Coordinates of C-alpha atoms in Angstrom, one line a residue:
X1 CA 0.0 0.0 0.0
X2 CA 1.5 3.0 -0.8
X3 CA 1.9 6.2 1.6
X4 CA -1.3 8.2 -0.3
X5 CA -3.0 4.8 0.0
X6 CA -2.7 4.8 4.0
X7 CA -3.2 9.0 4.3
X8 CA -6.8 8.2 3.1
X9 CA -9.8 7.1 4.9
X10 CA -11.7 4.0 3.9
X11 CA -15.2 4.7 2.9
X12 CA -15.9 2.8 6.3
X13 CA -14.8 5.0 7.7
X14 CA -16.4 7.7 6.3
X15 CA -19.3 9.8 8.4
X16 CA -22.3 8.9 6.7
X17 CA -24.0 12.0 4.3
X18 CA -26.5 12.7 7.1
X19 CA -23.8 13.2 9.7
X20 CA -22.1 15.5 7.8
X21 CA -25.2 17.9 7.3
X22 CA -25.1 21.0 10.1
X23 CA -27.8 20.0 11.0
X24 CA -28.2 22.8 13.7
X25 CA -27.8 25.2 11.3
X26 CA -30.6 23.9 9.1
X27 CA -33.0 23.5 12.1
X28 CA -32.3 27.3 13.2
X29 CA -32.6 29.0 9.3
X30 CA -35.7 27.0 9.3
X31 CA -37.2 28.4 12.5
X32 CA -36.2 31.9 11.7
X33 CA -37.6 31.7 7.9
X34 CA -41.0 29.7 8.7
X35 CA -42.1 31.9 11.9
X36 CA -41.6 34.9 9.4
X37 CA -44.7 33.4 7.9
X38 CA -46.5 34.0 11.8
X39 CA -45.2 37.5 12.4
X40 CA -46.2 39.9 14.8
X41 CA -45.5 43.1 15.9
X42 CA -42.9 43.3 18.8
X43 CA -45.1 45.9 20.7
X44 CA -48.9 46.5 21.4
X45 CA -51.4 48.0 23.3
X46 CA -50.9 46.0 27.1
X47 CA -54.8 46.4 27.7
X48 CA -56.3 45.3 24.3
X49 CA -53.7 43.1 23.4
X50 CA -53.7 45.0 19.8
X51 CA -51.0 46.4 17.3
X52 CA -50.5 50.6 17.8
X53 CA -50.1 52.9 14.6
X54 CA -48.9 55.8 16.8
X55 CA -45.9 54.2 17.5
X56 CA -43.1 51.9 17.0
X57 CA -40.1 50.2 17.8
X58 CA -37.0 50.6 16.6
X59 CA -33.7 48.4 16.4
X60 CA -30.7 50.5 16.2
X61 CA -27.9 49.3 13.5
X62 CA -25.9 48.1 16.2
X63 CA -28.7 45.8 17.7
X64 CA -29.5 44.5 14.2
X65 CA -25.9 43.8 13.5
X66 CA -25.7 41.5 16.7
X67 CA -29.6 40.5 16.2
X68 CA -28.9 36.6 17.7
X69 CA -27.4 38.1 21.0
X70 CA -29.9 40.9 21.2
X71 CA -32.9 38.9 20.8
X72 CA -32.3 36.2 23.2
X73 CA -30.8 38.5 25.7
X74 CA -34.0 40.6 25.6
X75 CA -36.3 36.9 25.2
X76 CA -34.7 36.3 29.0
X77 CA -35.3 39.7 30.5
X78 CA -38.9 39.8 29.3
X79 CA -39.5 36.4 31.2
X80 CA -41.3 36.3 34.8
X81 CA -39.6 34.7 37.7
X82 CA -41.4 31.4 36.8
X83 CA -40.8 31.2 33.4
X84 CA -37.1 31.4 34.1
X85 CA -37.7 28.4 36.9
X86 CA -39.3 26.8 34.0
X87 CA -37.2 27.8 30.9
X88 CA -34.1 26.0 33.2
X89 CA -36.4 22.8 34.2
X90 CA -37.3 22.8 29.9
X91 CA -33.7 23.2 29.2
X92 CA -32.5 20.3 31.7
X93 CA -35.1 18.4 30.5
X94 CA -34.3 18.4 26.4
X95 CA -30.4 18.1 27.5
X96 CA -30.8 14.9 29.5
X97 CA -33.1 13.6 26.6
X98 CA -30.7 14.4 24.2
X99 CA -27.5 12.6 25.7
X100 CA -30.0 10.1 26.6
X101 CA -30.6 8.8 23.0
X102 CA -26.6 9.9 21.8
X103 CA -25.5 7.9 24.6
X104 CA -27.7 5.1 23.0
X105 CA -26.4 6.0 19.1
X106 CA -23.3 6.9 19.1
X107 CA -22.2 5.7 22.8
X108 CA -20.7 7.4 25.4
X109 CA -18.8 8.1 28.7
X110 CA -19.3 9.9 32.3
X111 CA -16.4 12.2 31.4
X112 CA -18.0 13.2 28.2
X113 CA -21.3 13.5 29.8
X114 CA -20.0 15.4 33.2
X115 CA -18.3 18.1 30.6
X116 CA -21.1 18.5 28.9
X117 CA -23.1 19.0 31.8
X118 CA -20.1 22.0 32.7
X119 CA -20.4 23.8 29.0
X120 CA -24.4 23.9 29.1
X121 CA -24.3 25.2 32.9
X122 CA -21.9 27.9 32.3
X123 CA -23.8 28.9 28.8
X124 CA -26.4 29.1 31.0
X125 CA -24.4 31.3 33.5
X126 CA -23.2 33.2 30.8
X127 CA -26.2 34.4 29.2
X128 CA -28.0 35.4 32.3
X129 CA -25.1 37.7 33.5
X130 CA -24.8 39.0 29.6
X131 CA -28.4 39.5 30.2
X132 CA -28.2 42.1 33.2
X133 CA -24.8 43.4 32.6
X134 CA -23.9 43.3 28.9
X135 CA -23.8 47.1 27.5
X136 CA -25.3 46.6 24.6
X137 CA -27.3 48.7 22.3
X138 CA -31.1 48.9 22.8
X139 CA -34.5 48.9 21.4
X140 CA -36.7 51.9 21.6
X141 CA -39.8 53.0 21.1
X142 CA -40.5 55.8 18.5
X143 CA -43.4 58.0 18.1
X144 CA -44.9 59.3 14.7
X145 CA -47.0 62.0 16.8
X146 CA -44.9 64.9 17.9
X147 CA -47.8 65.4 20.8
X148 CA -47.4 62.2 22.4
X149 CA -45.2 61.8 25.7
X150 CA -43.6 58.5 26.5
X151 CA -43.5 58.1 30.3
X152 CA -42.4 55.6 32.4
X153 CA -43.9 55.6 35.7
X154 CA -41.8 53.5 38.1
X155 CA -38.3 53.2 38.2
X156 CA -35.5 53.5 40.5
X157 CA -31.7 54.4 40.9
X158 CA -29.4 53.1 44.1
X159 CA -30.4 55.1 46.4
X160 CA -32.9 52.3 46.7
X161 CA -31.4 49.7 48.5
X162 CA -32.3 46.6 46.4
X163 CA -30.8 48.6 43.1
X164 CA -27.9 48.0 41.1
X165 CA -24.9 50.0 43.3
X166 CA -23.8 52.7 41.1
X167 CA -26.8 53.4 39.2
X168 CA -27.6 57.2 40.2
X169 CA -30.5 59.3 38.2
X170 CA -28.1 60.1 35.4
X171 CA -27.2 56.9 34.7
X172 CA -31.3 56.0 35.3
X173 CA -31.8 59.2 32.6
X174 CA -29.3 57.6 29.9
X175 CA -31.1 54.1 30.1
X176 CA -34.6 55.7 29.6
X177 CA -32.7 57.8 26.7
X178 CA -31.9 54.6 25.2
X179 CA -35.2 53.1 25.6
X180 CA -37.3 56.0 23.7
X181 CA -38.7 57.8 26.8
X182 CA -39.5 61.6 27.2
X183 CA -39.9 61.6 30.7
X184 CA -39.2 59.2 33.7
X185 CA -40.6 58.8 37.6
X186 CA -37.7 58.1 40.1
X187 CA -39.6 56.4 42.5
X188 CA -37.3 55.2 44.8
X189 CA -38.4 53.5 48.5
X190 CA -38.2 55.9 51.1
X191 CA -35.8 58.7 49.4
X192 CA -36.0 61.4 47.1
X193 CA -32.5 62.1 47.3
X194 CA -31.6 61.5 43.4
X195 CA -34.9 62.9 41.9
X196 CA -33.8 65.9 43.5
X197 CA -30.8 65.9 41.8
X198 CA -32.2 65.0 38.3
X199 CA -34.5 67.6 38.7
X200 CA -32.0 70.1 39.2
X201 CA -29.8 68.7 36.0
X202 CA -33.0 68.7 33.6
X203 CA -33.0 69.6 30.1
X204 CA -36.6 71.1 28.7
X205 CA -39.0 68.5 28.1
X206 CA -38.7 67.6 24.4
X207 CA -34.9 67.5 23.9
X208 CA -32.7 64.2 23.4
X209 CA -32.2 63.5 27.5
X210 CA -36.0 62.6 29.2
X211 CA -36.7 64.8 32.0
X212 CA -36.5 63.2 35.8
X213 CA -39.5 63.4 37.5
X214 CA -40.1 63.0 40.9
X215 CA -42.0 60.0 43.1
X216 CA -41.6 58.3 45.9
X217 CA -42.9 54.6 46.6
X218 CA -43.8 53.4 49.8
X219 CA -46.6 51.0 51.4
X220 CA -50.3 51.3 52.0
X221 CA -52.1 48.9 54.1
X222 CA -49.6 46.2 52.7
X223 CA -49.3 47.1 49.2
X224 CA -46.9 49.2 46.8
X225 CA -47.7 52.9 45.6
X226 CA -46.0 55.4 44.0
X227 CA -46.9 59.2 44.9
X228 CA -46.1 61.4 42.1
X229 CA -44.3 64.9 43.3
X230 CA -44.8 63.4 46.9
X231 CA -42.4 65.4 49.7
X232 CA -42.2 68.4 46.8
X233 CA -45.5 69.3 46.0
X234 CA -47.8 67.3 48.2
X235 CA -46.1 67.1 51.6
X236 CA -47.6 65.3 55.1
X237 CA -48.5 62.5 52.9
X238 CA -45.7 59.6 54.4
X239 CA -44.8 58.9 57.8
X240 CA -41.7 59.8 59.2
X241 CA -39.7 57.3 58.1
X242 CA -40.8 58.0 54.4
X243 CA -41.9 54.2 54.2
X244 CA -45.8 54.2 54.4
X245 CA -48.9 56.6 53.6
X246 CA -50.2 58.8 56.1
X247 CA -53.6 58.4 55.5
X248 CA -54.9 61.2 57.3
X249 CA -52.6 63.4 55.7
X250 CA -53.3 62.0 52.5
X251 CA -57.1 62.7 53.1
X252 CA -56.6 66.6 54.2
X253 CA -54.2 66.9 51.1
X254 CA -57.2 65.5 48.5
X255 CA -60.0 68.2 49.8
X256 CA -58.7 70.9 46.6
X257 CA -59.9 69.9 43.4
X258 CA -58.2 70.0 40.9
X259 CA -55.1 69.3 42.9
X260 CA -55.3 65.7 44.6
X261 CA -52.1 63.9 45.3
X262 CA -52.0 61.0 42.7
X263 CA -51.7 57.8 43.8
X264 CA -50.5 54.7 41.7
X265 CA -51.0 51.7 42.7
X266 CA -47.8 49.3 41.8
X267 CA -47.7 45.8 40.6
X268 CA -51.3 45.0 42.1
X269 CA -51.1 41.7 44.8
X270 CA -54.8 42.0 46.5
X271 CA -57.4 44.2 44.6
X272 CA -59.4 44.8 48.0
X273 CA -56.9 45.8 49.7
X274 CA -57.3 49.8 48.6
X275 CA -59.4 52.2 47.7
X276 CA -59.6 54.0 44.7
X277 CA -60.5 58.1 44.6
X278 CA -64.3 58.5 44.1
X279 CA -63.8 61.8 42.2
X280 CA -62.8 65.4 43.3
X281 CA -61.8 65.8 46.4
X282 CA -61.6 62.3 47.4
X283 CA -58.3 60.3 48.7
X284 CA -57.3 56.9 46.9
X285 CA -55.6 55.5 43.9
X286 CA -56.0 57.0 41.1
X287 CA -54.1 55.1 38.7
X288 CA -52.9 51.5 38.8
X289 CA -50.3 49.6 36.8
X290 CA -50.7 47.0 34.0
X291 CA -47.4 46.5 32.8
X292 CA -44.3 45.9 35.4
X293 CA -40.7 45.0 34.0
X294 CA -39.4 43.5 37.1
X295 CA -39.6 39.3 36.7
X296 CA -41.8 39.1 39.8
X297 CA -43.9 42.0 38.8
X298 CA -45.3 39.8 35.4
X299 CA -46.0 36.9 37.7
X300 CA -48.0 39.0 40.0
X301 CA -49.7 41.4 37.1
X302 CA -50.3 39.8 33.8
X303 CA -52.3 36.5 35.2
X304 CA -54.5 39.2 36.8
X305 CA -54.7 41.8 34.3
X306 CA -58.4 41.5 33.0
X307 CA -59.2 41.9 36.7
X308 CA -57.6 45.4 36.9
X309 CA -58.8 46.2 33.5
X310 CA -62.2 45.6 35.1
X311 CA -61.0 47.8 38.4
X312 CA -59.9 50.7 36.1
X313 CA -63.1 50.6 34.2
X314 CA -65.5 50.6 37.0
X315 CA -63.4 53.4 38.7
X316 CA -61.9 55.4 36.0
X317 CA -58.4 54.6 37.1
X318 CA -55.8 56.1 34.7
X319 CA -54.4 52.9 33.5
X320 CA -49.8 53.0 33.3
X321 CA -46.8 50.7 33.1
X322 CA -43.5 50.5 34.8
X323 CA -40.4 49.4 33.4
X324 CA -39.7 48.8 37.9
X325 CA -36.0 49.0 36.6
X326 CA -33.2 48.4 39.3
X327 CA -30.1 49.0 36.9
X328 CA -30.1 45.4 35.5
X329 CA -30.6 44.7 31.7
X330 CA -31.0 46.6 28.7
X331 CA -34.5 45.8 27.7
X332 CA -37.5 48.6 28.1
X333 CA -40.3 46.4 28.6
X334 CA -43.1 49.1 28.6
X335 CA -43.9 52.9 28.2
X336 CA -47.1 54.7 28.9
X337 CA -48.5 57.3 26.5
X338 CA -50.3 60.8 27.2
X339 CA -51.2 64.0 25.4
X340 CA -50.2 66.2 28.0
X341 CA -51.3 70.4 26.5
X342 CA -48.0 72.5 25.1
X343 CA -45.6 70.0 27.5
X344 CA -42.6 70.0 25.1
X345 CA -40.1 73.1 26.5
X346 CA -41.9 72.8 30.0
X347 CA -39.1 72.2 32.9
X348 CA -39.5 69.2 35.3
X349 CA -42.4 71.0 37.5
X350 CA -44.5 71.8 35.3
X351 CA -44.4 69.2 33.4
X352 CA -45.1 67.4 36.5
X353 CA -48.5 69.1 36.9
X354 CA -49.6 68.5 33.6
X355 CA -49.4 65.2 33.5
X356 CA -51.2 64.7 36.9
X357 CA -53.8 66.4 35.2
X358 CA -53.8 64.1 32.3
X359 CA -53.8 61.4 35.1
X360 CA -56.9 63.0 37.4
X361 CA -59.3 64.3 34.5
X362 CA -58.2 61.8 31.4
X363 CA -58.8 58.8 33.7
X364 CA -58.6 55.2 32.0
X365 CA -59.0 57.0 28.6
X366 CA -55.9 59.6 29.2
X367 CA -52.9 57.2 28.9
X368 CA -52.3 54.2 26.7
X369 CA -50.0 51.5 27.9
X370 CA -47.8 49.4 25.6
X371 CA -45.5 47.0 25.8
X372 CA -42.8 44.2 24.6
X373 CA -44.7 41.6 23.2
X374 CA -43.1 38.5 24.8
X375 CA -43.9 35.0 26.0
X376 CA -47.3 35.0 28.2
X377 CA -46.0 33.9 31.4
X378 CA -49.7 32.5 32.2
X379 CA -51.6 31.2 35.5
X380 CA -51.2 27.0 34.6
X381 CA -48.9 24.9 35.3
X382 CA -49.3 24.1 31.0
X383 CA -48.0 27.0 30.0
X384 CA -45.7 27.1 31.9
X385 CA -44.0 24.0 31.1
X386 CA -44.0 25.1 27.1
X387 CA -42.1 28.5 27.9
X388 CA -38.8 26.1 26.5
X389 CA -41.0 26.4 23.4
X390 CA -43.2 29.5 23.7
X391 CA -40.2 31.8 24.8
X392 CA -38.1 31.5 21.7
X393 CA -41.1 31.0 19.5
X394 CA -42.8 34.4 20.4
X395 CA -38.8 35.7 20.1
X396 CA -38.6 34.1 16.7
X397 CA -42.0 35.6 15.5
X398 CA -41.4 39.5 16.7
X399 CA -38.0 40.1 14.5
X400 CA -37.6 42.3 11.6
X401 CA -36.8 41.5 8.2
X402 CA -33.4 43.1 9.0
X403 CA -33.0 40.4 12.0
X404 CA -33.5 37.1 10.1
X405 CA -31.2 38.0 7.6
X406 CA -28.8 38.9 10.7
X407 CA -30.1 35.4 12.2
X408 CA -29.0 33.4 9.0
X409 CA -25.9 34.9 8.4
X410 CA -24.8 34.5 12.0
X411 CA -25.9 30.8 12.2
X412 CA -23.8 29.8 9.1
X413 CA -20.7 31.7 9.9
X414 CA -21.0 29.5 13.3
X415 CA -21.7 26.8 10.9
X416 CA -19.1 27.1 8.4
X417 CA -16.4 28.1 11.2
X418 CA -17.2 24.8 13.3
X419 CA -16.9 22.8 10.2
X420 CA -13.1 24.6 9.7
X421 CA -12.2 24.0 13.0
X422 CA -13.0 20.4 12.4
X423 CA -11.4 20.0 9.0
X424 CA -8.0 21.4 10.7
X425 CA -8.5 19.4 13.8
X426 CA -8.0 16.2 11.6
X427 CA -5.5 17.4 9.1
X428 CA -3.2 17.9 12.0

C-alpha cells in the first residue's frame, strides 16, 4: 500500500451524508424563515392586546448587527420569575433527553457526559449575567406624533437599596434615553434624594435626554404605591420614616380639586386591599399599573390583568406601566402614552403638573399602555412548562426583516467556522 494509500480514509470510515449535514444550522434558518410566515409586531397595546399605529419600535444598526445576541438577551429579561424556573427545568429536560438517545447511538462516557453538563451550565451562567450586565445597544420606542409623551412611571436608581450599586439618576436618565422615553418617575423606596438631583440637572421636556420626574414609593395597608411629586409638592402624605402613607394626611391633602395627590398603585397583589379616589376631592388611587418590567412584577400582574382592566373601568383609574427597573438589563419592557397640553419646552415642575392632570381628569381613557410583546408567562402549570418552546417561538415571530437576515448569516458563519475547526482538527 503506498503512503497516499494509508493518508486516506476508507469509505468505512467515512461519516455517513447525514452526519455530515449541520444540522443545527438547518433546524435554526428554518425556524427563523418559517415563523416569518406568523409575524407579529414586537409591541402592542398592554390592555387590548392590539397592534398601535402611533408608534413603533426601533432596532438601532448596532442591535440588528448582533440581532442573535440581542434577541435572546432581551427573550430572558422579558421572562417572569417562573418562566425562568421553568425555561431551566425545559432546558435540563431536552439536555438529558438528548445525551440520553446519543449515549444510545453513538455511545458514550461519564467524562463526556459530566463536561457537557459543565459547558451547558456555564452557557447558562453566561447568558443570564450578559443579560443584566452586557452594555449593549437597545430597542426603543419611536413615536410618529410629535404630541405624544412616552413616560415611564416606576423606576428606581441606588439610592434604593435593592438597586444595582452605582446606578444614580443620570445613569437611570441615559437608560430611559436609550429606551425611547420623554420623561421618567424616580420612585425610589423611602428617598428622594436623586430625583432631586435630576430635577435640578433637567433639560426642557422635548430634547434628546428625558426629563426626571419626581416620586416616591412606599406602602399602603400592605401594598406598593407610588406618589407622584410626593415630599415636593404634596407634603404630610408619608410617615416619618418616608416608608408608608399617612392616611390622614393623605385625606386633608385630597380636599382641593383640581389638585389631589396621585396615587398609583404598583404591581397590584390583593385588589381589596385599597381604595380608589371617588372623584374630586376624594383620597385613593387614582391610577394602577398594568405592565411591570421587574420578573416578579409579570407573575403577579399579567395572570390578573383582566381583573384590573375591570378595576380601572368601574373606577376610572388612569391605566400606566412601569419598566420597575433596578439598573439590571437593557431591555424597556413598557412605556405609557399621554397627550399632555403645550408639554414639550416645560421644565420638570410643570411638566409634573400636567401630567397629573392628564392622570386626574383623562382617567382610564388619558394614557395608553404598551409593551414588549413577549412569552405569556400565564396562570397553569401548562403553559408554563412550554415557555422552553413558547419563549423563543414568540422571540422568533417578533424580528424584523433586518434580524433574520442577521439570524442566518450568524448561524452559518458559526456553521461554516465549526466545520473549519474540524477539517484542521484532523489534518493535523
Amino acid at each position: 500500500m503506498s503512503e497516499h494509500d494509508r493518508r486516506q480514509p476508507s469509505d468505512a470510515a467515512r461519516p455517513s451524508w447525514y452526519r455530515r449535514i449541520p444540522w443545527t444550522a438547518v433546524v435554526v434558518t428554518l425556524a427563523v424563515l418559517l415563523a416569518g410566515g406568523f409575524a407579529v409586531e414586537p409591541v402592542r397595546d398592554a390592555a387590548t392586546l392590539t397592534d398601535v399605529s402611533e408608534v413603533h419600535l426601533v432596532r438601532p444598526l448596532g442591535y440588528v448587527a448582533m440581532a442573535p445576541i440581542s434577541n435572546v438577551l432581551d427573550m430572558l429579561t422579558l421572562l417572569s420569575t417562573r418562566q425562568h424556573i421553568a425555561l431551566f427545568v425545559g432546558v435540563i429536560a431536552l439536555f438529558t433527553l438528548a445525551r440520553t438517545i446519543r449515549s444510545r447511538w453513538a455511545g458514550s462516557n461519564w467524562r463526556r457526559n459530566l463536561l457537557a453538563t459543565g459547558v451547558l451550565l456555564g452557557t447558562v451562567v453566561i447568558a443570564y449575567v450578559a443579560a443584566v450586565l452586557l452594555p449593549r445597544p437597545m430597542a426603543y420606542l419611536a413615536s410618529r406624533d410629535s404630541n405624544i409623551l412616552r413616560v415611564d412611571f416606576h423606576s428606581h436608581t441606588s439610592a434604593s437599596r435593592d438597586a444595582r450599586r452605582g446606578f444614580g439618576v443620570e445613569q437611570n436618565r441615559a437608560w430611559h434615553r436609550d429606551g425611547g422615553y420623554d420623561a421618567v418617575y424616580v420612585t425610589d423606596h423611602a428617598t428622594v434624594s436623586e430625583a432631586e438631583k435630576g430635577l435640578a440637572a433637567n433639560p426642557p421636556a422635548g430634547l434628546e435626554n428625558p426629563v426626571i420626574l419626581q416620586g416616591i414609593e412606599v406602602t399602603w395597608t400592605g401594598e406598593h404605591v407610588a406618589i407622584l411629586n410626593a415630599q415636593r409638592v404634596y407634603k404630610g402624605l408619608l410617615t416619618e420614616n418616608l416608608r408608608d402613607v399617612d392616611e390622614q394626611g393623605l385625606l386633608m391633602s385630597s380636599v382641593v380639586a383640581g389638585r389631589e395627590p396621585v396615587v398609583v398603585w404598583n404591581h397590584p397583589r390583593d385588589i381589596a386591599r385599597l381604595t380608589p379616589a371617588s372623584g374630586p376631592r376624594s383620597a385613593g388611587v387614582r391610577a394602577v399599573e398594568i405592565v411591570n418590567g421587574s420578573p416578579p412584577g409579570m407573575d403577579k400582574i399579567r395572570p390578573r390583568r383582566a381583573q384590573l382592566l375591570a378595576l380601572a373601568e368601574r373606577h376610572n383609574l388612569a391605566l400606566t406601566g412601569g419598566s420597575d427597573n433596578h439598573g439590571w438589563g437593557r431591555t424597556a419592557p413598557a412605556w405609557t402614552l399621554l397627550r399632555p397640553v403645550n408639554w414639550r419646552g416645560s421644565d420638570g415642575d410643570a411638566l409634573a403638573l400636567r401630567i397629573e392632570r392628564v392622570l386626574r381628569e383623562g382617567g382610564i381613557r388619558g394614557t395608553r399602555v404598551i409593551e414588549r410583546v413577549g412569552a405569556d408567562p400565564g396562570a397553569s402549570i401548562p403553559a408554563l412548562a412550554l415557555t422552553i418552546g413558547s419563549a423563543p417561538l414568540r422571540m422568533l415571530t417578533t424580528l424584523s426583516g433586518d434580524e433574520r437576515v442577521m439570524w442566518v448569516i450568524w448561524t452559518w458563519s458559526i456553521a461554516a467556522a465549526a466545520w473549519w475547526l474540524r477539517r484542521k482538527r484532523v489534518s493535523s
